[in-house]
CSV table of C-alpha atoms in Angstrom, one decimal:
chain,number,residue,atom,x,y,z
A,1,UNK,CA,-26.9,69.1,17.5
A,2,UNK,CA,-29.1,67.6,19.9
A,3,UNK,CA,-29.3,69.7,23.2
A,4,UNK,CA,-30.7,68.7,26.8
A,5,UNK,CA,-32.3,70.6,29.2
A,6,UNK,CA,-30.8,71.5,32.7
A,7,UNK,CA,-32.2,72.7,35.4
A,8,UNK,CA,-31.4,75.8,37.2
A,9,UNK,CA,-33.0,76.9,40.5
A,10,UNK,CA,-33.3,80.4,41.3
A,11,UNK,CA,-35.4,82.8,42.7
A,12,UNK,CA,-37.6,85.3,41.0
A,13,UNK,CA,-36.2,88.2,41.5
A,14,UNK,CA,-33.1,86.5,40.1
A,15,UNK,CA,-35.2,84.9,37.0
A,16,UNK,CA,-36.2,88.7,36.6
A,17,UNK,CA,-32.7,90.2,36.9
A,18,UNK,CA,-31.9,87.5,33.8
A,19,UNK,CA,-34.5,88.0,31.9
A,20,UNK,CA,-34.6,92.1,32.0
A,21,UNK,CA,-30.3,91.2,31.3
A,22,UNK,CA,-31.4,88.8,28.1
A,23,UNK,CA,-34.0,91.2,27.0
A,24,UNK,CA,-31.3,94.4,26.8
A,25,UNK,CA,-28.5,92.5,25.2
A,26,UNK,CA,-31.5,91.3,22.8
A,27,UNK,CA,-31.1,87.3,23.3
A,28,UNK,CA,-32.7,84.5,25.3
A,29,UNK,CA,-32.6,83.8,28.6
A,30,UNK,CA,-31.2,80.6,27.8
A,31,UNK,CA,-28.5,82.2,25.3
A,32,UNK,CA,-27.7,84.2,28.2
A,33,UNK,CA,-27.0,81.6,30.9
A,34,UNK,CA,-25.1,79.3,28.0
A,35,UNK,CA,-22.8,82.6,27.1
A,36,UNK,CA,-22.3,83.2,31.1
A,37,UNK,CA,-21.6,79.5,31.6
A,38,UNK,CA,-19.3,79.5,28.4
A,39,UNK,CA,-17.2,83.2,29.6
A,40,UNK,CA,-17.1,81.7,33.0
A,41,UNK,CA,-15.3,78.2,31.9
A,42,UNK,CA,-13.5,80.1,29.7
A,43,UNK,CA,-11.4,82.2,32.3
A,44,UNK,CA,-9.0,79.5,33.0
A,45,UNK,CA,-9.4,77.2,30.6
A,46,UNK,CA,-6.3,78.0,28.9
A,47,UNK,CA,-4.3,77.5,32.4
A,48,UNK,CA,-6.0,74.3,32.9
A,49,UNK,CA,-5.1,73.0,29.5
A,50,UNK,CA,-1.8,73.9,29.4
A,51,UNK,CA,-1.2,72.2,32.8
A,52,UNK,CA,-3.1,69.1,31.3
A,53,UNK,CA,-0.5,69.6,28.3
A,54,UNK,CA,2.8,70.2,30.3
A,55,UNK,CA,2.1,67.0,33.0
A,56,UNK,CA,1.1,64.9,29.5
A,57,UNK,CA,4.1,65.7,27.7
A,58,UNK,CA,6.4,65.3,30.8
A,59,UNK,CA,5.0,62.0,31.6
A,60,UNK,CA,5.7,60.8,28.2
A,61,UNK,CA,8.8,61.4,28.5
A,62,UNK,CA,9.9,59.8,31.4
A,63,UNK,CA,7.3,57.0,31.9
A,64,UNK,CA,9.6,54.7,29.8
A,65,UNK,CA,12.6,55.5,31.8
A,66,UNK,CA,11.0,55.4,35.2
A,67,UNK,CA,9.2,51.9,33.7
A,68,UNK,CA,12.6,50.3,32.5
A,69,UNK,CA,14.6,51.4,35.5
A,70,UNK,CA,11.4,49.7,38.1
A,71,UNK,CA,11.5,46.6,36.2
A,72,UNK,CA,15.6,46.6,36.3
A,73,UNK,CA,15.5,47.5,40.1
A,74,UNK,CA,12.8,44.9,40.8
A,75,UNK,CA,14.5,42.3,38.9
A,76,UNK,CA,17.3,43.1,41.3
A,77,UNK,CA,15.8,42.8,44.4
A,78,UNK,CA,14.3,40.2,43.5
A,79,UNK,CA,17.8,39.0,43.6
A,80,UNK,CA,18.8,40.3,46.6
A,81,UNK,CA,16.0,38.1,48.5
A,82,UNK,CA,17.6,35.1,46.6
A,83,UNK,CA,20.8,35.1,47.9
A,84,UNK,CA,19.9,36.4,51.2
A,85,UNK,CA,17.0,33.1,51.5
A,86,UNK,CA,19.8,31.0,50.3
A,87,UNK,CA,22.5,32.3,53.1
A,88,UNK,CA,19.9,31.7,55.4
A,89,UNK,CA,19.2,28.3,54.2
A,90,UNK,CA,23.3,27.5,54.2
A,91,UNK,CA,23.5,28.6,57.4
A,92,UNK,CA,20.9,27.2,59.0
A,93,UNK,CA,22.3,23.8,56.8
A,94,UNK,CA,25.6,24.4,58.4
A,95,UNK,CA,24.7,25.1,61.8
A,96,UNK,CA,22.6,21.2,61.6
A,97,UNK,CA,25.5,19.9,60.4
A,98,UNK,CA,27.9,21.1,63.5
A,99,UNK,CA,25.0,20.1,66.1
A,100,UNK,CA,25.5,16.8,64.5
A,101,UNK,CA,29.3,16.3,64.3
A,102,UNK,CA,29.8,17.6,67.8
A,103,UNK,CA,27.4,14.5,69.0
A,104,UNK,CA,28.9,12.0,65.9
A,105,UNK,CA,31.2,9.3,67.8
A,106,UNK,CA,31.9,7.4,64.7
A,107,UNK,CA,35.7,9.1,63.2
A,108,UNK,CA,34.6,8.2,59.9
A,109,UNK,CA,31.1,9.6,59.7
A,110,UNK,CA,33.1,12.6,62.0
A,111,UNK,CA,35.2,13.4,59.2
A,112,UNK,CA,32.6,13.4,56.7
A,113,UNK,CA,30.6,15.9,58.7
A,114,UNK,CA,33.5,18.4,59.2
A,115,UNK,CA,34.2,17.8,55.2
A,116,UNK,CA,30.8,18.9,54.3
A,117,UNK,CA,30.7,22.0,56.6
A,118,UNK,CA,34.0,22.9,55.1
A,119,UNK,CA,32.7,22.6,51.9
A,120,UNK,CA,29.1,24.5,52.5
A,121,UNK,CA,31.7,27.1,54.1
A,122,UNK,CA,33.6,27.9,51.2
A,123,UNK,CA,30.2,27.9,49.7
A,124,UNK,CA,29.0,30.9,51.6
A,125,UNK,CA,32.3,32.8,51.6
A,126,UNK,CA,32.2,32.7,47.8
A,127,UNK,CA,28.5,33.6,47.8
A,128,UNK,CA,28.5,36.9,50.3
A,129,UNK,CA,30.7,38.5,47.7
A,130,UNK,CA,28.1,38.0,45.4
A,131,UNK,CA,24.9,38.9,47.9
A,132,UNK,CA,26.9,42.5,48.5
A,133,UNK,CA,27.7,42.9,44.7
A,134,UNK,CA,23.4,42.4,44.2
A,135,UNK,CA,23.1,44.5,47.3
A,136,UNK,CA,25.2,47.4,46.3
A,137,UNK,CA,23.3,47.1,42.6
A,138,UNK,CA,19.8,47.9,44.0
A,139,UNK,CA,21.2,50.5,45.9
A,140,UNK,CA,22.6,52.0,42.8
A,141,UNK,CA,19.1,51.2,40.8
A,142,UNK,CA,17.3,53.1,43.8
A,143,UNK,CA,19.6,56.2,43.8
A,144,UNK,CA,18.7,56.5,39.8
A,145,UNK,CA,15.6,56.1,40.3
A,146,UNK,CA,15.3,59.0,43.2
A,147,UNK,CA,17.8,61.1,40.5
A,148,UNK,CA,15.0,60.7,37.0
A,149,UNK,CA,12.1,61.7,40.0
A,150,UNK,CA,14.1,64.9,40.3
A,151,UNK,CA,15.1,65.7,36.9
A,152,UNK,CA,11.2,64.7,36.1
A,153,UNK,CA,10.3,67.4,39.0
A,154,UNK,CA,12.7,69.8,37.2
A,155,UNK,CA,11.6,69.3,33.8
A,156,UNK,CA,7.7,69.5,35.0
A,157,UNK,CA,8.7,73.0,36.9
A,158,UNK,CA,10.4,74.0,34.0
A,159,UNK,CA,8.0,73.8,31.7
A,160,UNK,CA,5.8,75.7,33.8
A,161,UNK,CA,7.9,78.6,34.3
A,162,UNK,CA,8.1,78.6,30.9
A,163,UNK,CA,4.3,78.6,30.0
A,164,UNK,CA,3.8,81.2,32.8
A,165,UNK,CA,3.9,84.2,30.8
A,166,UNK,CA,1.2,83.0,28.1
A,167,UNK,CA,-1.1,81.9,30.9
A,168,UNK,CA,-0.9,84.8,33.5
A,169,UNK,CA,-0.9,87.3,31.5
A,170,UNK,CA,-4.6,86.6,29.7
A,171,UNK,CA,-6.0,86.0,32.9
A,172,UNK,CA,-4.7,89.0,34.7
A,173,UNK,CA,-5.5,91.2,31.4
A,174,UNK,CA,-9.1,90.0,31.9
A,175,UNK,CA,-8.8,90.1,36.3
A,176,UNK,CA,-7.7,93.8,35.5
A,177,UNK,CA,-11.0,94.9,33.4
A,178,UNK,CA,-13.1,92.5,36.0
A,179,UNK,CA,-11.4,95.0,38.9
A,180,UNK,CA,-12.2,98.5,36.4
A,181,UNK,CA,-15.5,96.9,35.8
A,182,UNK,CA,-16.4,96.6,39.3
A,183,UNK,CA,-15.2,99.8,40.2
A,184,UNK,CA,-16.8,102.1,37.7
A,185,UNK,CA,-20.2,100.2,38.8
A,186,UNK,CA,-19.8,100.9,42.1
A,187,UNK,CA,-18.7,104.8,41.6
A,188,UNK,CA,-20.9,106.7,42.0
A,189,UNK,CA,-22.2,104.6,45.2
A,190,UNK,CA,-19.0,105.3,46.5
A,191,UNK,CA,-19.2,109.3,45.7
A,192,UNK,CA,-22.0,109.2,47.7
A,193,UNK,CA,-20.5,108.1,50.9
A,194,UNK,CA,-19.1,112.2,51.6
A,195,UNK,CA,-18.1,111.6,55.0
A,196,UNK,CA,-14.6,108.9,53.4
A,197,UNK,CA,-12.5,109.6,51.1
A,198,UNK,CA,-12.7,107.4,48.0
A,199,UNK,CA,-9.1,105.6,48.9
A,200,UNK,CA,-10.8,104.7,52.0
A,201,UNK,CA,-14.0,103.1,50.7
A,202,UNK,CA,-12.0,101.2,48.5
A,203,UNK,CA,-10.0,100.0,51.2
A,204,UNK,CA,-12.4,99.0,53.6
A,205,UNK,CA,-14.1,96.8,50.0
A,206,UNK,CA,-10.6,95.7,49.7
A,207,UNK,CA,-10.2,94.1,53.1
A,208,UNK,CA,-14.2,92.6,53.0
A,209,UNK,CA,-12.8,90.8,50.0
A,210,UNK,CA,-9.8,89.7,50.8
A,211,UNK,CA,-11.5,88.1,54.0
A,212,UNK,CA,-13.9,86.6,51.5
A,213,UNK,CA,-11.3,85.0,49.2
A,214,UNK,CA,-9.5,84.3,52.2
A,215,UNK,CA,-12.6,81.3,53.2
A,216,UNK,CA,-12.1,80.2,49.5
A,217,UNK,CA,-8.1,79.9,49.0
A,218,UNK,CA,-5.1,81.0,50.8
A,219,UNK,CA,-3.5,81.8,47.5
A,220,UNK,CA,-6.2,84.5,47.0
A,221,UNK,CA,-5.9,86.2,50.0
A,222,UNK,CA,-2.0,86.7,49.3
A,223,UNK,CA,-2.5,88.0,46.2
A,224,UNK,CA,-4.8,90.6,47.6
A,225,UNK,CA,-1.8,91.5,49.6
A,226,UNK,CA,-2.8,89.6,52.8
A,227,UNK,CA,-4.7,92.8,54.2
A,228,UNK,CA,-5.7,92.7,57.5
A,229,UNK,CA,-7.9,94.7,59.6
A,230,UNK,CA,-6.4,97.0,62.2
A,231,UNK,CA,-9.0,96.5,64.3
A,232,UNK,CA,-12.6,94.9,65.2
A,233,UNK,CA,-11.7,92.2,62.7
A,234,UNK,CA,-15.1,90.9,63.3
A,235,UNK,CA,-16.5,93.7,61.5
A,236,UNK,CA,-15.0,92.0,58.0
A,237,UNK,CA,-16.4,88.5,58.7
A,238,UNK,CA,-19.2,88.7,57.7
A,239,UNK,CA,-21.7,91.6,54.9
A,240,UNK,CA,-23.8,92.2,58.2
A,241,UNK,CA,-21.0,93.2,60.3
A,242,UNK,CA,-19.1,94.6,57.6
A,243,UNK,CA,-22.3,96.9,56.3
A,244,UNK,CA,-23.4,97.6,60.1
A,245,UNK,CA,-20.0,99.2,60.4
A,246,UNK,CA,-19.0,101.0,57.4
A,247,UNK,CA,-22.9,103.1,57.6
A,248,UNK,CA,-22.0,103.4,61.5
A,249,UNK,CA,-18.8,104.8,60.5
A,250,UNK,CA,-19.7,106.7,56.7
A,251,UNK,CA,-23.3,107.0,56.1
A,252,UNK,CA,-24.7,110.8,56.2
């Protein structure tokens, strides 16, 4: 397998940190990065896939029907603009045709003129019937069409609920042991802080994050609960703020 080479700036205290990481776990630095890369994808690649899947096999299914029914509704209003351009010509045909009788001395030509009108009359009374019948047709085509958008909607929705389960519940399994991974490495840096109680430490990192996820997606922030500082919200803007104040408040 041919591999190529990309490029990764960092600083060197980082490239130290990696390499010291590579050098305990007993691989290379660039096994290490690959794996990180690799565990990193991974996290949600089974939600991402199964979303791919799901919107595939739904469109599948009802791109025919949607196709065949767009074709059938354009076929009708193509139709529609048919006999409405032809009313319009008739009309405008008829209307001539009176301008010119009411100015026509000659009986004889007269008569002729008010014969044709007649005639294009009847025309047009038999043809509206047929103009609404079109009309009435594409407005039947267009509610069908609006009715397979929403059972497409449905069946897309349902198919997620039904994944849901076999997505969230790798993800959270794995958000759960990032959240007890996190916490036993921060322990004993919380135990140190004597003046707070551990529930409040944790708080106070519970609100900095949220306000972090909260800059990165909504959907984030309400599954952290939507906490919100009671007060000095500045003070969870920003690490600086944040730090300045928990030592101010904590620190021995």
């Amino acid at each position: 397998m041919d591999l190529e080479q990309v490029g990764v700036r960092v600083t060197e205290e980082e490239k130290t940190a990696w390499q010291s990481a590579a050098e305990r776990l007993g691989i290379t630095l660039s096994d290490l990065v690959r794996e990180s890369v690799r565990a990193y994808l991974g996290k949600t690649r089974l939600a991402w896939e199964t979303l791919e899947k799901i919107q595939n096999e739904v469109e599948e299914e009802y791109a025919p029907k949607l196709k065949s029914l767009e074709e059938e509704l354009a076929a009708a209003k193509e139709r529609v603009d048919n006999f409405s351009s032809y009313l319009r010509r008739l009309e405008a045909t008829i209307l001539e045709l009176e301008r010119k009788a009411d100015a026509e001395s000659d009986p004889e030509a007269f008569g002729k003129l008010i014969d044709e009108i007649g005639r294009l009359r009847a025309v047009r009374e038999q043809t509206l019937p047929k103009a609404e019948q079109a009309t009435k047709r594409v407005n039947e085509l267009e509610k069908a069409q609006k009715e397979l958008l929403k059972e497409k909607e449905k069946a897309y929705k349902t198919a997620l609920q039904k994944a849901f389960p076999s997505v969230a519940e790798p993800l959270l399994e794995r958000l759960a042991l990032d959240v007890c991974e996190v916490t036993e490495a921060l322990s004993p840096f919380l135990a140190a802080h004597e003046r707070a109680t551990l529930y409040e430490m944790l708080s106070w990192l519970r609100i900095r994050t949220a306000m972090v996820a909260k800059e990165k997606s909504a959907n984030a922030w309400l599954f952290l609960g939507k906490p919100q500082p009671l007060y000095y919200q500045e003070n969870y803007s920003t690490w600086e703020g944040f730090w300045s104040n928990l030592w101010r408040r904590f620190a021995l």
